[in-house]
Tab-separated table of C-alpha atoms and ligand atoms in Angstrom:
chain	number	residue	atom	x	y	z
A	268	ASP	CA	20.507	1.325	10.124
A	269	GLN	CA	20.830	1.252	6.323
A	270	LEU	CA	17.193	0.481	5.536
A	271	THR	CA	15.933	3.249	7.825
A	272	GLN	CA	18.333	5.608	6.056
A	273	GLU	CA	16.967	4.516	2.682
A	274	LYS	CA	13.343	4.877	3.797
A	275	THR	CA	14.171	8.350	5.117
A	276	SER	CA	15.825	9.375	1.824
A	277	ALA	CA	12.767	8.236	-0.123
A	278	ALA	CA	10.410	9.960	2.334
A	279	LEU	CA	12.347	13.252	2.075
A	280	ALA	CA	12.051	13.081	-1.709
A	281	ALA	CA	8.271	12.665	-1.497
A	282	LEU	CA	8.070	15.432	1.107
A	283	GLN	CA	9.241	17.939	-1.536
A	284	LEU	CA	5.930	17.384	-3.356
A	285	VAL	CA	3.898	18.618	-0.374
A	286	LYS	CA	2.483	22.117	-0.842
A	287	ASP	CA	0.491	24.360	1.520
A	288	GLY	CA	-3.245	23.594	1.477
A	289	MET	CA	-2.876	20.065	0.098
A	290	VAL	CA	-5.097	17.124	1.067
A	291	LEU	CA	-2.679	14.215	1.412
A	292	GLY	CA	-3.568	10.540	1.292
A	293	LEU	CA	-1.415	8.443	3.607
A	294	GLY	CA	-0.795	4.729	3.204
A	295	SER	CA	0.369	2.466	6.006
A	296	GLY	CA	3.582	0.841	7.155
A	297	SER	CA	6.985	1.743	8.563
A	298	THR	CA	8.101	3.852	5.586
A	299	VAL	CA	4.927	5.945	5.653
A	300	LYS	CA	5.435	6.427	9.393
A	301	ILE	CA	8.868	7.938	8.716
A	302	PHE	CA	7.223	10.205	6.135
A	303	MET	CA	4.504	11.245	8.604
A	304	LYS	CA	7.018	12.316	11.240
A	305	LEU	CA	8.931	14.387	8.662
A	306	LEU	CA	5.636	15.835	7.381
A	307	ALA	CA	4.534	16.882	10.873
A	308	GLU	CA	7.892	18.631	11.409
A	309	LYS	CA	7.585	20.453	8.063
A	310	VAL	CA	3.988	21.497	8.815
A	311	LYS	CA	5.042	22.921	12.173
A	312	ARG	CA	8.249	24.545	10.871
A	313	GLU	CA	6.602	26.214	7.874
A	314	GLY	CA	3.120	26.759	9.336
A	315	LEU	CA	1.565	24.728	6.502
A	316	LYS	CA	-2.093	23.804	6.318
A	317	VAL	CA	-2.457	20.171	5.219
A	318	TYR	CA	-5.219	17.646	5.766
A	319	ILE	CA	-4.646	13.922	5.708
A	320	VAL	CA	-6.834	11.016	4.536
A	321	SER	CA	-5.822	7.847	6.340
A	322	SER	CA	-5.716	4.216	5.161
A	323	SER	CA	-5.715	2.420	8.521
A	324	TYR	CA	-6.314	2.745	12.232
A	325	ASP	CA	-2.538	2.453	12.620
A	326	THR	CA	-1.920	5.516	10.437
A	327	SER	CA	-4.804	7.451	12.036
A	328	ILE	CA	-3.443	6.837	15.523
A	329	LEU	CA	0.015	8.126	14.549
A	330	ALA	CA	-1.528	11.102	12.724
A	331	ALA	CA	-3.436	12.076	15.870
A	332	THR	CA	-0.289	11.750	17.960
A	333	LEU	CA	1.585	14.001	15.522
A	334	GLY	CA	-1.194	16.614	15.434
A	335	LEU	CA	-2.002	16.011	11.752
A	336	ILE	CA	-5.619	16.843	10.908
A	337	GLU	CA	-7.548	13.902	9.424
A	338	VAL	CA	-10.479	14.302	7.041
A	339	SER	CA	-12.656	11.707	5.331
A	340	LEU	CA	-12.277	10.478	1.765
A	341	ASN	CA	-15.992	11.186	1.333
A	342	SER	CA	-15.409	14.893	1.966
A	343	PHE	CA	-12.090	15.385	0.178
A	344	THR	CA	-10.267	14.051	-2.872
A	345	PRO	CA	-6.572	13.788	-1.967
A	346	ASP	CA	-4.342	15.881	-4.247
A	347	LEU	CA	-1.540	13.411	-3.643
A	348	SER	CA	-1.245	10.121	-1.782
A	349	ILE	CA	2.000	8.720	-0.359
A	350	ASP	CA	2.336	4.996	0.369
A	351	GLY	CA	4.811	2.168	0.747
A	352	ALA	CA	4.902	-1.160	-1.067
A	353	ASP	CA	6.178	-4.678	-0.637
A	354	THR	CA	7.256	-5.341	-4.228
A	355	VAL	CA	7.924	-2.866	-7.040
A	356	PHE	CA	8.211	-3.979	-10.706
A	357	PRO	CA	9.941	-1.981	-13.470
A	358	ASP	CA	6.569	-1.058	-15.049
A	359	LYS	CA	5.566	0.465	-11.669
A	360	SER	CA	3.129	-2.347	-10.898
A	361	LEU	CA	3.115	-3.060	-7.186
A	362	ILE	CA	2.339	-5.785	-4.737
A	363	LYS	CA	1.091	-4.360	-1.460
A	364	GLY	CA	-0.705	-5.651	1.617
A	365	GLY	CA	2.132	-6.902	3.790
A	366	GLY	CA	0.637	-4.751	6.524
A	367	GLY	CA	-2.907	-5.913	5.818
A	368	CYS	CA	-4.176	-2.412	4.950
A	369	LEU	CA	-4.527	-2.950	1.200
A	370	LEU	CA	-8.285	-2.296	0.917
A	371	ARG	CA	-8.228	1.234	2.310
A	372	GLU	CA	-4.804	1.885	0.754
A	373	LYS	CA	-6.266	1.131	-2.668
A	374	LEU	CA	-9.260	3.407	-1.985
A	375	VAL	CA	-7.023	6.321	-0.971
A	376	ASN	CA	-4.423	5.784	-3.713
A	377	TYR	CA	-6.860	5.118	-6.560
A	378	TYR	CA	-9.207	7.988	-5.722
A	379	ALA	CA	-6.360	10.442	-5.128
A	380	ARG	CA	-5.419	12.574	-8.133
A	381	GLU	CA	-2.079	10.778	-8.091
A	382	TYR	CA	-0.067	8.646	-5.735
A	383	VAL	CA	3.638	8.151	-5.160
A	384	ILE	CA	5.434	5.251	-3.545
A	385	ILE	CA	8.374	5.390	-1.132
A	386	VAL	CA	10.490	2.265	-0.637
A	387	ASP	CA	13.946	1.014	0.303
A	388	HIS	CA	15.905	-0.854	-2.370
A	389	THR	CA	14.951	-4.314	-1.079
A	390	LYS	CA	11.449	-3.891	-2.522
A	391	LEU	CA	12.634	-3.786	-6.150
A	392	ARG	CA	12.030	-6.876	-8.259
A	393	ALA	CA	13.633	-6.945	-11.699
A	394	LYS	CA	11.137	-9.098	-13.534
A	395	LEU	CA	8.062	-11.255	-13.270
A	396	ASP	CA	9.988	-14.514	-13.010
A	397	GLY	CA	8.916	-17.120	-10.495
A	398	PRO	CA	5.927	-17.170	-8.141
A	399	LEU	CA	4.192	-14.147	-6.650
A	400	THR	CA	2.668	-13.991	-3.188
A	401	VAL	CA	-0.378	-11.724	-3.266
A	402	PRO	CA	-2.243	-10.543	-0.152
A	403	ILE	CA	-6.009	-10.763	-0.744
A	404	GLU	CA	-8.703	-9.478	1.605
A	405	VAL	CA	-11.693	-11.819	1.648
A	406	HIS	CA	-15.116	-11.881	3.288
A	407	PRO	CA	-14.908	-14.241	6.298
A	408	MET	CA	-18.069	-16.036	5.166
A	409	SER	CA	-16.366	-17.448	2.094
A	410	TYR	CA	-12.616	-17.625	2.704
A	411	SER	CA	-12.365	-21.383	2.121
A	412	GLN	CA	-14.417	-21.067	-1.081
A	413	VAL	CA	-11.999	-18.391	-2.285
A	414	VAL	CA	-9.031	-20.632	-1.431
A	415	LYS	CA	-10.581	-23.361	-3.597
A	416	ALA	CA	-11.373	-20.916	-6.432
A	417	LEU	CA	-7.805	-19.579	-6.352
A	418	ARG	CA	-6.463	-23.125	-6.591
A	419	GLU	CA	-8.773	-24.024	-9.483
A	420	THR	CA	-8.365	-20.753	-11.395
A	421	PHE	CA	-4.739	-19.872	-10.742
A	422	ASN	CA	-3.291	-23.099	-9.382
A	423	ALA	CA	-2.571	-20.947	-6.341
A	424	GLU	CA	-1.806	-22.121	-2.837
A	425	SER	CA	-3.166	-19.750	-0.175
A	426	SER	CA	-2.679	-19.415	3.548
A	427	LEU	CA	-5.010	-17.649	5.968
A	428	ARG	CA	-3.035	-14.932	7.756
A	429	VAL	CA	-3.077	-15.161	11.545
A	430	PHE	CA	-2.242	-12.380	13.955
A	431	SER	CA	1.508	-11.993	14.440
A	432	GLU	CA	0.992	-11.012	18.095
A	433	LYS	CA	-0.412	-13.177	20.864
A	434	LYS	CA	-4.069	-12.775	19.825
A	435	LEU	CA	-5.293	-16.125	18.501
A	436	GLY	CA	-7.222	-16.864	15.345
A	437	PRO	CA	-7.201	-15.288	11.884
A	438	ALA	CA	-6.004	-11.726	11.452
A	439	ILE	CA	-9.014	-9.419	11.127
A	440	THR	CA	-8.510	-6.287	9.012
A	441	ASP	CA	-9.744	-2.759	9.837
A	442	ASN	CA	-12.740	-3.666	7.669
A	443	GLY	CA	-13.559	-6.946	9.446
A	444	GLY	CA	-12.117	-9.036	6.621
A	445	PHE	CA	-9.773	-12.021	6.606
A	446	LEU	CA	-6.483	-12.018	4.710
A	447	LEU	CA	-5.187	-14.716	2.374
A	448	ASP	CA	-1.614	-14.794	1.116
A	449	ALA	CA	-1.929	-16.500	-2.250
A	450	THR	CA	1.162	-17.827	-4.019
A	451	LEU	CA	0.733	-18.166	-7.748
A	452	LYS	CA	2.606	-17.941	-11.052
A	453	TRP	CA	1.759	-15.086	-13.431
A	454	SER	CA	3.796	-13.815	-16.363
A	455	GLY	CA	1.166	-11.650	-18.057
A	456	ASP	CA	-0.043	-8.093	-17.609
A	457	MET	CA	-0.525	-7.363	-13.915
A	458	ARG	CA	-3.677	-5.355	-14.683
A	459	ILE	CA	-5.341	-8.542	-15.896
A	460	LEU	CA	-4.320	-10.369	-12.735
A	461	GLU	CA	-5.731	-7.544	-10.608
A	462	GLU	CA	-9.043	-7.701	-12.468
A	463	LYS	CA	-9.317	-11.512	-12.457
A	464	LEU	CA	-8.539	-11.844	-8.746
A	465	LYS	CA	-10.972	-9.058	-7.856
A	466	SER	CA	-13.762	-10.742	-9.847
A	467	LEU	CA	-13.857	-13.838	-7.596
A	468	PRO	CA	-16.928	-13.655	-5.313
A	469	GLY	CA	-15.753	-13.062	-1.751
A	470	VAL	CA	-12.629	-11.170	-2.733
A	471	LEU	CA	-12.923	-7.703	-1.197
A	472	GLU	CA	-9.584	-6.365	-2.482
A	473	THR	CA	-6.237	-7.550	-3.789
A	474	GLY	CA	-2.687	-6.377	-3.140
A	475	ILE	CA	-2.010	-5.953	-6.865
A	476	PHE	CA	-1.775	-2.243	-7.696
A	477	ALA	CA	-1.458	-2.142	-11.497
A	478	ILE	CA	-4.692	-0.770	-12.993
A	479	LYS	CA	-3.719	2.600	-11.580
A	480	LYS	CA	0.028	2.951	-11.190
A	481	PRO	CA	1.907	5.466	-9.037
A	482	SER	CA	3.143	8.559	-10.902
A	483	LYS	CA	6.569	8.164	-9.264
A	484	ILE	CA	8.392	5.642	-7.098
A	485	PHE	CA	11.178	7.005	-4.868
A	486	VAL	CA	13.740	4.316	-4.068
A	487	GLY	CA	16.102	5.080	-1.208
A	488	GLN	CA	19.755	4.410	-2.035
A	489	GLY	CA	21.985	5.222	0.919
A	490	GLU	CA	21.785	8.971	1.595
A	491	SER	CA	20.153	9.597	-1.745
A	492	TYR	CA	17.389	8.127	-3.885
A	493	THR	CA	16.464	7.184	-7.430
A	494	VAL	CA	13.108	7.790	-9.084
A	495	ILE	CA	11.126	5.377	-11.252
A	496	GLU	CA	8.937	7.664	-13.392
B	739	DER	O1	0.822	-3.064	3.410
B	739	DER	C1	1.402	-2.292	2.589
B	739	DER	O2	1.187	-2.324	1.378
B	739	DER	C2	2.394	-1.337	3.126
B	739	DER	O3	2.559	-0.261	2.310
B	739	DER	C3	3.602	-2.047	3.528
B	739	DER	O4	3.602	-3.423	3.397
B	739	DER	C4	4.942	-1.452	3.240
B	739	DER	O5	5.519	-1.607	4.475
B	739	DER	P1	6.891	-1.038	4.964
B	739	DER	O6	6.934	0.415	4.518
B	739	DER	O7	6.799	-1.186	6.443
B	739	DER	O8	7.929	-1.888	4.306
């Protein structure tokens, strides 16, 4: 369908950045999965040596299935990380975390030398008008305190994310955290919002990616793509 075509176009654009011997950070989500399949084909076809640093069990499981070699972030600094996003702003600020992998995604993307984002066109948002919904990973011991702090500090309403499958109870992240989806209004610099949210005790990570922005964003448009530099 059209969105898969757009994700594929964006993934192919990012694939051109992959060179032999690279350590690649990999985010999580359906767009990254398309990239991973194309990467595995390229590696096999060209006999490339690449190592991947994963940002979730989901990505690690697919990497193993595809025969991609995984290494740890403690042993290697990724030369380049490739990830998806849920919302992309014109200044290249992002909102991520729809897939609940934001903590490890931020580790891989921020510690990589650079990261690029691959999205379909539906992720673009023209300007910071209206409310934002920000995924926030919180320590289970304090989630209701964080909800209260978010309401008092940002006038935010938050909901505790539950598993989308049959499993009952709150969604538990790969790190054992809970996830809040906080809806709030913000018209200022997204770097400030990232810092202020992160400073609340009990917040383990936020889905605002603004303090370190991607070097490029590839936006699939039909069979082609555009680049936000
Ligand atoms: O959780 C994330 O930030 C992911 O990158 C994700 O939400 C993007 O997902 P998609 O590529 O499946 O749209």
